[in-house]
XYZ file of C-alpha atoms in Angstrom:
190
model
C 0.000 0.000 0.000
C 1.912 3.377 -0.859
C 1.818 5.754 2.234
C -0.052 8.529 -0.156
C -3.408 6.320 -0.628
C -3.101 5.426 3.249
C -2.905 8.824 4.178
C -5.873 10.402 1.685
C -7.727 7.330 3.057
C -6.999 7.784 6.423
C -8.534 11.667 5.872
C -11.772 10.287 3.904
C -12.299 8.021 6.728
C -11.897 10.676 9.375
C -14.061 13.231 7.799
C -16.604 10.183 7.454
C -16.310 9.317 11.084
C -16.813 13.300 12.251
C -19.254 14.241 9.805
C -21.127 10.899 10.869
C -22.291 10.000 7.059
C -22.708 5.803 7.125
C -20.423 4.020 4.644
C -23.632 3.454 2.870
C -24.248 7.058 2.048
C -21.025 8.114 1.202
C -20.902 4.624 -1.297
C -24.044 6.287 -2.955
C -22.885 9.889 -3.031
C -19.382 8.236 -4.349
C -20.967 6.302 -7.466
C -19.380 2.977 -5.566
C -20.887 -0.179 -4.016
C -20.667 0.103 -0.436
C -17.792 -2.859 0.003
C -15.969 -0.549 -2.964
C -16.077 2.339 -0.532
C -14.778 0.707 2.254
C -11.739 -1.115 0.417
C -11.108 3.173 -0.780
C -11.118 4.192 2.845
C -8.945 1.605 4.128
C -6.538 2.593 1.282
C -6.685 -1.128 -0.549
C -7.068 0.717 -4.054
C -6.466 3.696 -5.722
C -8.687 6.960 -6.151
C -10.272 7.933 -9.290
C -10.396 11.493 -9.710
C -14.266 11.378 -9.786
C -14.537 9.282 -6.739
C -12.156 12.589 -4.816
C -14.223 15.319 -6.289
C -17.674 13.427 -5.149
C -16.117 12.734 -1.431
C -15.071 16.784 -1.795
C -18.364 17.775 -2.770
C -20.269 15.357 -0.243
C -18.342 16.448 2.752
C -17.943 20.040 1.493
C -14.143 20.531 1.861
C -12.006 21.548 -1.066
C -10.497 18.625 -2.819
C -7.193 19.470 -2.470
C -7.727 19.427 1.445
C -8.350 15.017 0.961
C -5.609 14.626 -1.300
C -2.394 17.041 0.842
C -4.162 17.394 4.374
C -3.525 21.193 3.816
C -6.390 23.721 3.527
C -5.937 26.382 0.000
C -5.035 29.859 1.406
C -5.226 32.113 -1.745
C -7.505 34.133 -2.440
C -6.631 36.706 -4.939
C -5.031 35.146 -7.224
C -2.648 31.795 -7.936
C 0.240 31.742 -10.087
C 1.500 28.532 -10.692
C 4.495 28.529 -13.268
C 5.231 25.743 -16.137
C 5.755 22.330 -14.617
C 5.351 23.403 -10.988
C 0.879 22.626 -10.835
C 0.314 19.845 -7.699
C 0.790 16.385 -9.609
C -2.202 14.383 -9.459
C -2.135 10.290 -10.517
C -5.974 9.568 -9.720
C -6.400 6.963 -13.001
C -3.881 4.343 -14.180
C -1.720 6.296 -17.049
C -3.512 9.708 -16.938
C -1.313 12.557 -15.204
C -3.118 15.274 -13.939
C -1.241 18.525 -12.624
C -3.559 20.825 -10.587
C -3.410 24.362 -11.383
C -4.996 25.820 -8.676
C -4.373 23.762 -5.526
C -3.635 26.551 -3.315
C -6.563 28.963 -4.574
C -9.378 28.797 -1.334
C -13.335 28.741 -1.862
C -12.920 27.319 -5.963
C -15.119 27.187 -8.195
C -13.531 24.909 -10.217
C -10.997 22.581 -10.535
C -8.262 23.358 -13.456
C -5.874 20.597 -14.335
C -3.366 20.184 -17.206
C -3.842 16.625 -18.204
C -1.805 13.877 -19.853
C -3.812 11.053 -21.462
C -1.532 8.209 -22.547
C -1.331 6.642 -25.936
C -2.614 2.827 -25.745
C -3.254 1.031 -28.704
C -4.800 -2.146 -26.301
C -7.257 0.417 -25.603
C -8.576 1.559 -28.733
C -11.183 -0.934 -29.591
C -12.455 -1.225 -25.482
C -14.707 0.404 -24.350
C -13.776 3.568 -22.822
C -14.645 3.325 -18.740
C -16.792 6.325 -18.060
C -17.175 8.879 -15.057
C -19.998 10.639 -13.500
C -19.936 13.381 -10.995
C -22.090 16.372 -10.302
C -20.976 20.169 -12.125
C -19.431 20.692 -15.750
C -16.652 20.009 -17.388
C -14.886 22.049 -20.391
C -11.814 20.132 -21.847
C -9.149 22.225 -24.392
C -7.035 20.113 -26.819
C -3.274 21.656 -26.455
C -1.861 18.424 -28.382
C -2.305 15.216 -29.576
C -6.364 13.681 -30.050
C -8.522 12.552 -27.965
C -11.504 10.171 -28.318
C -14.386 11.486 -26.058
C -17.772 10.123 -24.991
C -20.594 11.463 -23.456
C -23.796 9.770 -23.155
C -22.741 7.261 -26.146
C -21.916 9.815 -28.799
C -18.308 9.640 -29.905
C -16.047 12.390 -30.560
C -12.703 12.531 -31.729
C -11.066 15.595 -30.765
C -7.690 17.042 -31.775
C -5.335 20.328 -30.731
C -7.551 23.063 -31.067
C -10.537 21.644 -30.892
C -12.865 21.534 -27.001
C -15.972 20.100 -25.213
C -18.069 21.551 -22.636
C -20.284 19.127 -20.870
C -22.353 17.944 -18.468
C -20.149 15.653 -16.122
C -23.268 14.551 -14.693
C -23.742 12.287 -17.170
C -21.263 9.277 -17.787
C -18.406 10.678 -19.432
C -14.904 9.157 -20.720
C -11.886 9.755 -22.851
C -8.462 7.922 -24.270
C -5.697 9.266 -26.619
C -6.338 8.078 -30.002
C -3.915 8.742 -33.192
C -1.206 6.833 -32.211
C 0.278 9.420 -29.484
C -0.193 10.919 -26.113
C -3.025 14.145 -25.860
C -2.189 16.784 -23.193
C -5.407 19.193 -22.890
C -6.754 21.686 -20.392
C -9.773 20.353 -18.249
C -11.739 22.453 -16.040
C -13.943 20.826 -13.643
C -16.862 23.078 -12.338
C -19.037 22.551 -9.305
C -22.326 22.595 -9.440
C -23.688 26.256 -8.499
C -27.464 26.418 -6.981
């Protein structure tokens, strides 16, 4: 078990256990079946990024705050220079670097994402996500094969989506190469 799941597990559980929310509701509010869940929180398996954001949203914290134990302080602005965003590695292959993890009270999540090239992938079907807000994804290089709601895209540098990520949502690098794009993740704003 590498010491960075135990201790983001070991801060889902504890915000669990103070918030009192059963392991039944937070499977639910997760997207997970409730023996899922529990393997998460005792750190047997790695995070997806949606399963994060949906603990973040259900217990109201900030992300950032489950994955480094530290609470954003910013609040004007955030400058985060080339290469120096908090590295993320929340899917098998994907590399996410977080471009605002010290910015307080976000209203969205900005990551500069690496999707890997896989040709064993291209004929699979593509695993897809679901969690509450929006979702805009810029294409800086590369292509990338989207799906929302069973339509196919195939999106290359230039090109974006916006989206709801409420609905089940999914993407791989296509065209023989890896795709690095821009994805903002937005909360959902009543």
């Amino acid at each position: 078990m590498q010491p960075k799941i135990a201790e983001i597990a070991e801060r889902i559980r504890a915000l669990r256990e103070i918030m009192e929310i059963p392991p039944e509701e937070m499977a639910r509010a997760t997207g997970v079946s409730t023996e899922e869940y529990l393997e998460l929180e005792k750190g047997e398996q790695d995070f997806s990024f949606t399963f994060l954001f949906n603990c973040a949203e259900r217990f109201g914290v900030d992300m950032i705050e489950i994955i480094t134990g530290e609470n954003p302080h910013l609040s004007g602005y955030c400058l985060v220079r080339k290469g120096t965003g908090l590295p993320i590695k929340r899917r098998q292959g994907f590399k996410y670097e977080h471009l605002a993890a010290t910015f307080r009270d976000k209203i969205s999540e900005p990551f500069l994402v690496t999707a890997p090239y896989s040709e064993a992938e291209q004929d699979k079907p593509i695993a897809l996500s679901v969690h509450e807000g929006q979702e805009f994804d810029y294409i800086l290089s590369g292509s990338l094969k989207f799906v929302h709601d069973n339509r196919i895209e195939i999106l290359h540098a230039g090109d974006s989506v916006y989206y709801d990520s409420g609905i089940g949502h999914g993407m791989i690098a296509t065209g023989g190469q890896d795709c690095v794009f821009i994805s903002v993740v937005m909360r959902r704003v009543d």
